C-alpha cells in the first residue's frame, strides 16, 4: 500500500453549541491519523478568510471534505465565501490552475429533511445528489474526483444517543476506508451515498435508516 490519503475536513457550522449531529460527527473523527480538522467559523469568525493559507492546506491533502448541515439546500454562508476566495483562477482552475487536480472531494452533510422528502414526490422535489450539483460541478471544474456524499438525514428524528453514535461510527469508518484506500471505487460510485456503500461492505454498520440503495444508472 502507498501512503494513506491525507484528509482535510473543512467544517462549517455557525452555531456549534446548538449542534447535536455535526458536533458528534466531529468528535467521532477527531484525532484520526492523517485527518486534519479545520473549523471555518472558529478560524474566521469575521469571515476574513486567508486564501493563501487555505490553498496551502489544500495542497497538503488528498481528499477534501466539506462537512456541514444542509442550509437552504446548500451550505452555511462561510463555505460559499471560502469557495469564492480560495478557489482562484490560476490555482484551482484556468491557466496553471492545477493544484487540486486528481484530489478527491466528499460532501458530508446532515439534513433536517428525510431521505423520502428528497425526491420528485417529496417536499423537496429534488434529490440530495441533484441539490449538491454546484459542489459536484465545482469539484469537476477543479479536476477533482467527486464521491457520493455521506448523508445523515432526518436529524430532527435522531433523538437517541445510540442513533447519533451510529452515524459517528459510520462517518469514522468511512473516512478510515477512504484514508487507507480500502474502497472499491467503481462499486462506491454505484451508490447514492457513501453510507449506503459502507453498509454494504460492512454489514455491522447497517441499520434501518441506512439500507444499501443502488442508484439508478447515470446518477
Ligand atoms: C438556516 C437553516 C436552514 C436549513 N435548511 C435546511 C434545508 O434546506 N434542508 C434540510 O433538510 N434541512 C435544513 N435545515 C435543518 C438542518 O439541516 C438541521 O437542523 C441540521 O442538519 C442538524 O445538524 P446539527 O445538529 O449539527 O445542527 C436548516 C436549518 C437551518 C437553521
Tab-separated table of C-alpha atoms in Angstrom, residues 1-7 33-34 62 178-181:
chain	number	residue	atom	x	y	z
A	1	UNK	CA	0.000	0.000	0.000
A	2	UNK	CA	1.138	3.534	-0.740
A	3	UNK	CA	0.884	6.377	1.690
A	4	UNK	CA	-2.503	6.991	3.289
A	5	UNK	CA	-4.721	9.619	1.720
A	6	UNK	CA	-4.438	12.761	3.802
A	7	UNK	CA	-7.898	14.096	4.566
A	33	UNK	CA	-4.214	9.823	11.852
A	34	UNK	CA	-3.856	11.748	8.581
A	62	UNK	CA	-5.525	14.314	-0.993
A	178	UNK	CA	-11.060	6.494	2.233
A	179	UNK	CA	-7.817	7.316	4.007
A	180	UNK	CA	-6.474	3.774	3.690
A	181	UNK	CA	-7.777	3.285	0.152
